[in-house]
Coordinates of C-alpha atoms and ligand atoms in Angstrom, one line a residue:
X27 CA 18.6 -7.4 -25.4
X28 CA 19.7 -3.9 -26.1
X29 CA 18.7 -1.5 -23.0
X30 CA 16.0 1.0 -24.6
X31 CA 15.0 4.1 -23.4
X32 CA 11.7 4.5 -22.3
X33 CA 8.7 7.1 -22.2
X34 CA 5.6 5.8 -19.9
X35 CA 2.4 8.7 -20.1
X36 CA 0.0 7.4 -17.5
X37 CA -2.3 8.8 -14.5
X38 CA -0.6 8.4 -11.2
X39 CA -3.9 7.1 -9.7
X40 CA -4.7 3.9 -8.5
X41 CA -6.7 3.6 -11.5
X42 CA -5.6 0.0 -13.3
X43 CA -4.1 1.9 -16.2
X44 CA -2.2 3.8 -14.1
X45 CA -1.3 0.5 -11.8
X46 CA -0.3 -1.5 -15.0
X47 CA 2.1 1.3 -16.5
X48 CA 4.0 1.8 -13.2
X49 CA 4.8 -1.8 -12.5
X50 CA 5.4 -2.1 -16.1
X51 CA 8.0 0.3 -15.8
X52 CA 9.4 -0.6 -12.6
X53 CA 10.1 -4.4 -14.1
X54 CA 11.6 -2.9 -17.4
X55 CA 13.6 -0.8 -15.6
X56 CA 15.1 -3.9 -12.6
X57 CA 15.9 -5.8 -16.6
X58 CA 18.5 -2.7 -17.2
X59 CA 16.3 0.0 -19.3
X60 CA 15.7 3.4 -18.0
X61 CA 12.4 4.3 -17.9
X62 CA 11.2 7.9 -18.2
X63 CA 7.4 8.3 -16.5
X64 CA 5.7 11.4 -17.8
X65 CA 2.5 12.2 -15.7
X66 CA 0.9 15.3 -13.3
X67 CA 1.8 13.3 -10.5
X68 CA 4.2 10.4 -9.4
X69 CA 2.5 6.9 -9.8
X70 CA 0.9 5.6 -7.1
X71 CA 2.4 2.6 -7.1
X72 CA 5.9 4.2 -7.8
X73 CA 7.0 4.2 -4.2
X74 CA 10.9 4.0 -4.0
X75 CA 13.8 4.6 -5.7
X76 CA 15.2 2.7 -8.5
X77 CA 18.4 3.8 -10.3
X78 CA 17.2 4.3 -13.8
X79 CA 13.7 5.6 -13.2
X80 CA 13.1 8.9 -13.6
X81 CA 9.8 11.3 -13.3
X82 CA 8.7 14.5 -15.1
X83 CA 6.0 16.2 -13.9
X84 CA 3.6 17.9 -16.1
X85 CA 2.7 21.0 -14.4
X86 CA 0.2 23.0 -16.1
X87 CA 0.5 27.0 -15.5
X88 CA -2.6 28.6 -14.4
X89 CA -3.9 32.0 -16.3
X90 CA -7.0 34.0 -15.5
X91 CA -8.3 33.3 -18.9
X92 CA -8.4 29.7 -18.1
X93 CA -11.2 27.8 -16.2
X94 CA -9.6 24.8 -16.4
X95 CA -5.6 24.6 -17.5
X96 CA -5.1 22.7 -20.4
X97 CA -3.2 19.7 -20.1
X98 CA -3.4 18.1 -22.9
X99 CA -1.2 20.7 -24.3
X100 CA 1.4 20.9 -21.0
X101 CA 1.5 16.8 -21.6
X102 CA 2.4 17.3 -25.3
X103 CA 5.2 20.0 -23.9
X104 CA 6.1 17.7 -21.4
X105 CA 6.8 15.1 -23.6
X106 CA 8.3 16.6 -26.6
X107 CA 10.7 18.2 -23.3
X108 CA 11.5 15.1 -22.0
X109 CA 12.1 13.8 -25.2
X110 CA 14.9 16.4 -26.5
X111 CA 16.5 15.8 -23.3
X112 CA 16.6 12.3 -22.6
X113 CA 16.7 10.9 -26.2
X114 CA 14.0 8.4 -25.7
X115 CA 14.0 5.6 -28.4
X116 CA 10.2 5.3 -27.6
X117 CA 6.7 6.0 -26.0
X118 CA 4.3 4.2 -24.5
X119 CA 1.0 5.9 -23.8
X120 CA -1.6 4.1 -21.3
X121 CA -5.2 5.0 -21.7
X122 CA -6.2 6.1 -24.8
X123 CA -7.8 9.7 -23.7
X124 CA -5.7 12.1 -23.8
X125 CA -2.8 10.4 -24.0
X126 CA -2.8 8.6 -27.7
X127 CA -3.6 12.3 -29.0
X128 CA -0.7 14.0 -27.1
X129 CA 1.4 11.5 -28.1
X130 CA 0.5 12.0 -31.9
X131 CA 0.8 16.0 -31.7
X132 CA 4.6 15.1 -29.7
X133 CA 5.8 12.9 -32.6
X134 CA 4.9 16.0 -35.4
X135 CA 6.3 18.6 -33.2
X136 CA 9.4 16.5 -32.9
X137 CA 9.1 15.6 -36.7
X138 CA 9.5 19.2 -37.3
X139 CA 13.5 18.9 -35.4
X140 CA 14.1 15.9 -37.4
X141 CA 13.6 13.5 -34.6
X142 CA 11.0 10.5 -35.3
X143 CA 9.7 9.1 -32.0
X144 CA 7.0 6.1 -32.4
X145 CA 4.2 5.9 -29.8
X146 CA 2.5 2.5 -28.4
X147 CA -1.1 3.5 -27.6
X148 CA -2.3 0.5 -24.6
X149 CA -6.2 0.3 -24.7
X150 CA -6.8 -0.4 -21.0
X151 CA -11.0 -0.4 -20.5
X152 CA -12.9 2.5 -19.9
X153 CA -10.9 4.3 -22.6
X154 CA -12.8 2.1 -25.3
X155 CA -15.8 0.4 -23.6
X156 CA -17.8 3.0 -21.7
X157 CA -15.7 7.2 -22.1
X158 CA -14.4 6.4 -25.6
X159 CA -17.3 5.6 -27.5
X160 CA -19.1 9.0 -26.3
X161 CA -19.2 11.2 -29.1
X162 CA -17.1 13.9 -27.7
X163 CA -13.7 11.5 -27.5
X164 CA -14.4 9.4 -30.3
X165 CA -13.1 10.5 -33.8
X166 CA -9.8 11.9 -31.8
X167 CA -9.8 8.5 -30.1
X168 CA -10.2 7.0 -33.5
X169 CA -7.5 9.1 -35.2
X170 CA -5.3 8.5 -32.6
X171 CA -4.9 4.8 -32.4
X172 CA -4.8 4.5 -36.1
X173 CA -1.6 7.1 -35.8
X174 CA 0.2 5.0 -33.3
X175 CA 3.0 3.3 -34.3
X176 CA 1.4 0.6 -32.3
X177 CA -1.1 -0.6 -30.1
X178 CA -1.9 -3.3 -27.8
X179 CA -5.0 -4.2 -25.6
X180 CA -5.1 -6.0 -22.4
X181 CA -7.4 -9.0 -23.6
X182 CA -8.7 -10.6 -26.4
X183 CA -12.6 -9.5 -25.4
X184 CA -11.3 -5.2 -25.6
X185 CA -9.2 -5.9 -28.8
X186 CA -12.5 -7.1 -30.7
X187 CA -14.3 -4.7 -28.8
X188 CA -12.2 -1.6 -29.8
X189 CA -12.9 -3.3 -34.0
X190 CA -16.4 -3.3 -32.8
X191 CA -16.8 0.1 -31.5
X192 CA -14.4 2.2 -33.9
X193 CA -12.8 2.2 -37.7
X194 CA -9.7 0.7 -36.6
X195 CA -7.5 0.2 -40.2
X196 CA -4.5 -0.9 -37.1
X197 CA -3.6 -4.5 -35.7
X198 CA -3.9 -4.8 -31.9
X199 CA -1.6 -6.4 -30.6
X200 CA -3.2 -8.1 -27.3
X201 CA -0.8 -8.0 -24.4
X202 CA -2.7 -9.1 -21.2
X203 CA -2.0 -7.7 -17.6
X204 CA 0.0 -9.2 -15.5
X205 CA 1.5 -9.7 -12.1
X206 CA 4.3 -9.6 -9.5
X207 CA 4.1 -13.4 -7.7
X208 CA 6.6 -12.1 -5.4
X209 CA 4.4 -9.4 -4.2
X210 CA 0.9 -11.0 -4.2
X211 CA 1.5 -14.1 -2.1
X212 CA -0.4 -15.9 0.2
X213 CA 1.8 -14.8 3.4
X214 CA 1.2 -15.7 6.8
X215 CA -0.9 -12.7 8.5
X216 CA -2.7 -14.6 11.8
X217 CA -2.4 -11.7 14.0
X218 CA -4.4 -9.4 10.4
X219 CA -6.9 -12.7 10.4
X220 CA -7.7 -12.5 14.3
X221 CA -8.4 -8.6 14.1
X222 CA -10.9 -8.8 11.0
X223 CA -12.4 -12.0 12.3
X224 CA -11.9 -12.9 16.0
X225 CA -14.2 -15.6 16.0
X226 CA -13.2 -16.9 12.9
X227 CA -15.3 -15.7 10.5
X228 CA -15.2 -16.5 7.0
X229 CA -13.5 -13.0 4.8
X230 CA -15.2 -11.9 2.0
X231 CA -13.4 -8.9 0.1
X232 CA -13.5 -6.1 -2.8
X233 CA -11.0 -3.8 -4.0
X234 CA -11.8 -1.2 -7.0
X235 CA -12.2 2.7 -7.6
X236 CA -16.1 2.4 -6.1
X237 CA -17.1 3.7 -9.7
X238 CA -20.7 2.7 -10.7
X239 CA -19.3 0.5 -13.5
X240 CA -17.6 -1.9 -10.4
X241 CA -21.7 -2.1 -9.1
X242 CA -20.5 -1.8 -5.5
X243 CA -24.0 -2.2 -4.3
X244 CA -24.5 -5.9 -5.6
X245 CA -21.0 -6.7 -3.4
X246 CA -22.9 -5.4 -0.3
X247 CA -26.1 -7.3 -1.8
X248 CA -24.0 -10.3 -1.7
X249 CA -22.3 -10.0 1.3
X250 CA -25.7 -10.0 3.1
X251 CA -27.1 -13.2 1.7
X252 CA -24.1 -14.2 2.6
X253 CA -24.5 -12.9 6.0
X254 CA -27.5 -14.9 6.6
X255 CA -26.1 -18.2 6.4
X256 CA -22.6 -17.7 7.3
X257 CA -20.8 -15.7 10.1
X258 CA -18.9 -13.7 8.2
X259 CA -17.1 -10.3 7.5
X260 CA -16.8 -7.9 4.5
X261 CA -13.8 -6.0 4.0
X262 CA -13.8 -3.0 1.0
X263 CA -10.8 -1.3 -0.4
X264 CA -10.4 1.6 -2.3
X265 CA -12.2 4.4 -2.6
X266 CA -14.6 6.5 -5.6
X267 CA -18.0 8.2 -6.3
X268 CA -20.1 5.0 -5.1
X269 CA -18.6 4.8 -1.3
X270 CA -21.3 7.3 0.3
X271 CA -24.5 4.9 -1.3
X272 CA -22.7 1.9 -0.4
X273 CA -22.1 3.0 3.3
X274 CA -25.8 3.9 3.0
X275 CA -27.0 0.7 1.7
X276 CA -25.3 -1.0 4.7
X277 CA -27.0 0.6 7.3
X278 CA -30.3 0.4 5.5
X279 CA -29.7 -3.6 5.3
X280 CA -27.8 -3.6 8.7
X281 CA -24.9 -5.1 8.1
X282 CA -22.4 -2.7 8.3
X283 CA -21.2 -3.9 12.0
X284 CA -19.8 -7.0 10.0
X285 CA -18.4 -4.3 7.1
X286 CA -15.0 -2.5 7.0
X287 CA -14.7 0.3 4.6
X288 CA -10.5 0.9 4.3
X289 CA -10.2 3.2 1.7
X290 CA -7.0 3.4 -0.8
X291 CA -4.3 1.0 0.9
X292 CA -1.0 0.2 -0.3
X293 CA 0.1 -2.7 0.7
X294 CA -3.5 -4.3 -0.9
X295 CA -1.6 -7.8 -0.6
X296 CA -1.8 -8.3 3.0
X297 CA -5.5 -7.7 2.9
X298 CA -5.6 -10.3 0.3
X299 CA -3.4 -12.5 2.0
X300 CA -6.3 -13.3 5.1
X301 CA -9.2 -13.1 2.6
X302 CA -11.2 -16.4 1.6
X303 CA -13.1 -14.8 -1.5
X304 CA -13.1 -11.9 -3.5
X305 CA -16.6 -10.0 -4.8
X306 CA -16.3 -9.1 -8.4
X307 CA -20.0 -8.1 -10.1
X308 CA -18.6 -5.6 -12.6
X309 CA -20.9 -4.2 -15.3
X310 CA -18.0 -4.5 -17.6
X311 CA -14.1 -5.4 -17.1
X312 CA -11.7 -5.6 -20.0
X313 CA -9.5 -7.6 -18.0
X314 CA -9.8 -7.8 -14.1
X315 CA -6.3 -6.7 -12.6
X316 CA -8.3 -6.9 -9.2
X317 CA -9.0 -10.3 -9.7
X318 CA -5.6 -11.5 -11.0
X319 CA -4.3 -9.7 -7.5
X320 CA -6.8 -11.9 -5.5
X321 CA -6.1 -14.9 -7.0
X322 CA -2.4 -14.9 -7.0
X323 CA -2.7 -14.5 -3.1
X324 CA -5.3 -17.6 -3.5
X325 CA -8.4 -16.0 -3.1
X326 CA -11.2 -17.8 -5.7
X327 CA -13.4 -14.7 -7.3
X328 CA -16.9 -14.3 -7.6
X329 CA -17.7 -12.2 -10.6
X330 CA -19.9 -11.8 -13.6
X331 CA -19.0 -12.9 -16.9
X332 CA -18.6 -9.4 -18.5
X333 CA -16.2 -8.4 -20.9
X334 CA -12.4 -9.9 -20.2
X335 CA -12.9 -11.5 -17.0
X336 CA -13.7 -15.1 -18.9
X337 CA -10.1 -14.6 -19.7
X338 CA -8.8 -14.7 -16.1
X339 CA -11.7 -16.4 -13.9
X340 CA -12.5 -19.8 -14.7
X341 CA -15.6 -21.0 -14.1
X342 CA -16.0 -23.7 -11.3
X343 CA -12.5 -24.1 -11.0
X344 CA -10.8 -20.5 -9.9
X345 CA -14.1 -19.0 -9.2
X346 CA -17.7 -18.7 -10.1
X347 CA -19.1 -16.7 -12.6
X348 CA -22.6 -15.2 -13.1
X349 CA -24.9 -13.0 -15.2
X350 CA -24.5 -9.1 -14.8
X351 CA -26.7 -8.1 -11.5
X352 CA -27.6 -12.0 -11.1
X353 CA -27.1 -11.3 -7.1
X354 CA -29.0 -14.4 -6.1
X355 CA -26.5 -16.8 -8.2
X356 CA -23.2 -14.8 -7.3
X357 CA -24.5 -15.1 -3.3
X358 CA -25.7 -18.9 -3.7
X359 CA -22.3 -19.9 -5.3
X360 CA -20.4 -17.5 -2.8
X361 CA -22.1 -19.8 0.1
X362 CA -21.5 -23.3 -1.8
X363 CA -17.4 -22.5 -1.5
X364 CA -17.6 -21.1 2.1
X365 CA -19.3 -24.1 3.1
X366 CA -17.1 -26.9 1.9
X367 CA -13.6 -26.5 3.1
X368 CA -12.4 -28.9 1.2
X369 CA -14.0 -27.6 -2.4
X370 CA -12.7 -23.7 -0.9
X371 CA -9.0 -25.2 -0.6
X372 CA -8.9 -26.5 -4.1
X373 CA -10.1 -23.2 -5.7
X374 CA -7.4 -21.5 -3.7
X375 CA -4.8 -23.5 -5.2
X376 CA -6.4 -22.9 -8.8
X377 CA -6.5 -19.8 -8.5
X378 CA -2.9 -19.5 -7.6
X379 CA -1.9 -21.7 -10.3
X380 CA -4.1 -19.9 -12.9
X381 CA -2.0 -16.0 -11.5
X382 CA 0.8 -18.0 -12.9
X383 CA -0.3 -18.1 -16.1
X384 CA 0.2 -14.0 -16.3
X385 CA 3.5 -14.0 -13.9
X386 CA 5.1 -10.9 -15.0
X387 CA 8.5 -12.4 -16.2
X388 CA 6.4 -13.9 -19.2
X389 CA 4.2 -11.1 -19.9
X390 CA 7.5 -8.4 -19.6
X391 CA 9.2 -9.7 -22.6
X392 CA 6.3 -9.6 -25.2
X393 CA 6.5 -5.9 -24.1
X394 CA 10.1 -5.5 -25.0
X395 CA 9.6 -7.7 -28.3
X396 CA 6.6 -5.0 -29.2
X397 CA 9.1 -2.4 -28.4
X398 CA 12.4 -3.7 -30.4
X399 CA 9.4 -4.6 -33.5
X400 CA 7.6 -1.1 -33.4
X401 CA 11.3 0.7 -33.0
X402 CA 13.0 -1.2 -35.8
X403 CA 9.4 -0.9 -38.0
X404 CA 9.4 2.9 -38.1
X405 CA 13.4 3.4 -38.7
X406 CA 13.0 1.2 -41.7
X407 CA 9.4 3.4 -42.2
X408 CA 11.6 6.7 -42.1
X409 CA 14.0 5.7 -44.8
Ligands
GMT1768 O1 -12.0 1.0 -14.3 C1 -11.0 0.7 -13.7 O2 -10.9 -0.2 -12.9 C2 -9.8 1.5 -14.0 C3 -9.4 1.2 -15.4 C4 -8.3 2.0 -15.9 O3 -8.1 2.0 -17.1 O4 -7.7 2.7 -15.2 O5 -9.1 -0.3 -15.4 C5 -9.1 -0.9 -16.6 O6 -7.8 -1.3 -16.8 C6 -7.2 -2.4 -16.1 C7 -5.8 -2.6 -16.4 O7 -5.6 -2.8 -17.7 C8 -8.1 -3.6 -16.3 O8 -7.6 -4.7 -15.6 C9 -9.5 -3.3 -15.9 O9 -10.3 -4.4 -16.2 C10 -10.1 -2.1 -16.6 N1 -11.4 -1.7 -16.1 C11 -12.5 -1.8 -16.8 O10 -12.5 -2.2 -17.9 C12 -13.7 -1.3 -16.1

């Protein structure tokens, strides 16, 4: 395949927009492209040096007049900057708010220097489910995705959702997450396992941003039923608005001698890798990146049956699902897997074997096809 150049707008946090377009760019770039990542900060995840990645930071100039700098238009700069300079063939915004708009205001400002540069918009979640809808994004959210040369969401469930929710005249193209099998493994960590849980306790775990749409406070509702019937430990990873009532909630309940708040870790994997389920209650989830992460290092998943994650967890076989807030249910089947080793082992290897399913060497090339289709569909547009 031809090497393309590539322009990747996302937030550097650990957000899973912002975890999707860094790896996505760090596996296009190992298959020979150079990737160009265009963001107020470097990725997260972006955390060593690869030949043909390269970062521009959008740095937005303070001014007196301003109470808050306007980045929106520093982004557009940025991009129409990095553009001249490094000849992109084409841009791939993730998260539609700000970024489908900057990326439509970059193409006409580069349309006025005779230079066409077609944008692929990535609905990721929140973008279209719970911040885009609000009145105050949603006609520029609208406008946006109908103006991109392309777009793609991460599951089946946001793709209808985003024809639900807004007048979308575009096809969506659904390209679902995906992930690194050589990085989320199931490695050997006794000396992590004996730390958490001396006496061998059974390891229950959640990762997310602790935003209220993860409902933080049914995983510690969960863990304690848990708690009652089985000697066990709870660790929680990550970090967000929701950590100081969750920290409350486990004193008020007293479990929080068995609880381990860790905050933002890198190396998530290892954690993973000594855990025997993983709490997943969210509100809503277009896809479930968190889940895919635990189950690739063979932990089953407890979640609810919002949104995407139907897509990912199966039911009785990787996991368990339940009803939104349904505590009771996601505790009772929680306990029925801890208790029988031998039903625990066989979701562990389902759930690996259902990670495979999204291994990143057969989600990267339906990327590269959208890119080759979308680049060859607006030359042919231009003539
Ligand atoms: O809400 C988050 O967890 C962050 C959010 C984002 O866009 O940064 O994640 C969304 O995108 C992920 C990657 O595509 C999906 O796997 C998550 O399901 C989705 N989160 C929600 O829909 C709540």
């Amino acid at each position: 395949m031809k090497k393309m150049r590539i322009g990747i707008v996302c937030y550097p946090t650990y957000g899973g927009s912002g975890v999707v377009a860094t790896e996505l760019g760090k596996a296009l770039a190992q298959k020979g492209h150079e990737v160009h990542f265009i963001s107020y900060r470097v990725p997260a995840r972006l955390d060593s040096f690869v030949e043909n990645i390269f970062f521009h930071e959008v740095n937005f100039a303070d001014y007196p007049l301003f109470e808050r700098a306007p980045y929106e238009s520093a982004l557009t700069s940025k991009i129409v900057d990095t553009v001249l300079h490094a000849q992109l063939d084409i841009l791939h915004v993730h998260y539609a708010i700000p970024h489908a708009a900057t990326a439509y205001f970059a193409r006409e400002i580069l349309k006025t220097k005779n230079i066409y540069l077609p944008y692929i918009t990535t609905l990721h979640g929140t973008d279209i489910t719970l911040v885009g809808k609000d009145a105050t994004y949603e006609p520029v959210v609208t406008f946006s995705i109908n103006k991109s040369d392309g777009v793609t969401a991460v599951s089946e469930y946001l793709k209808e959702e985003t024809y639900r929710s807004f007048a979308i005249d575009q096809e969506i193209k659904v390209i679902t997450n995906f992930i690194d099998l050589d990085r989320f493994h199931k490695a050997k960590k006794e000396h992590f396992k004996k730390a958490i849980a001396p006496l061998g306790e059974k390891i229950l775990i959640h990762t997310s941003n602790f935003r209220q749409v993860k409902r933080t406070d049914d995983v510690v509702k969960i863990f304690k039923k848990v708690l009652d019937k089985i000697p066990s430990k709870l660790l929680l990873v990550g970090d967000g608005p929701e950590r100081q009532t969750m920290e409350q909630l486990c004193r008020d309940i007293e479990v929080m001698d068995h609880v381990r708040f860790l905050g933002k870790q890198e190396a998530v994997e290892e954690l993973l890798a000594v855990s025997d389920l993983f709490l997943f209650p969210s509100e809503t989830e277009s896809f479930g990146l968190a889940a895919l992460e635990a189950m690739a290092c063979q932990v089953p998943v407890i979640s609810t049956n919002a949104g995407g994650i139907p897509e990912v967890n199966i039911d009785g076989v990787t996991g368990y699902m339940s009803n939104v807030g349904d505590v009771e249910s996601m505790a009772e089947n929680s306990i029925s897997l801890l208790m029988d080793d031998n039903k625990l082992n066989l979701f562990k290897e389902n759930a690996l074997k259902q990670a495979h399913a999204f291994d990143v060497h057969k989600i990267l090339p339906e990327y590269e096809d959208f890119y080759k289709l979308v680049i060859e569909r607006s030359k042919v547009e231009q003539l």
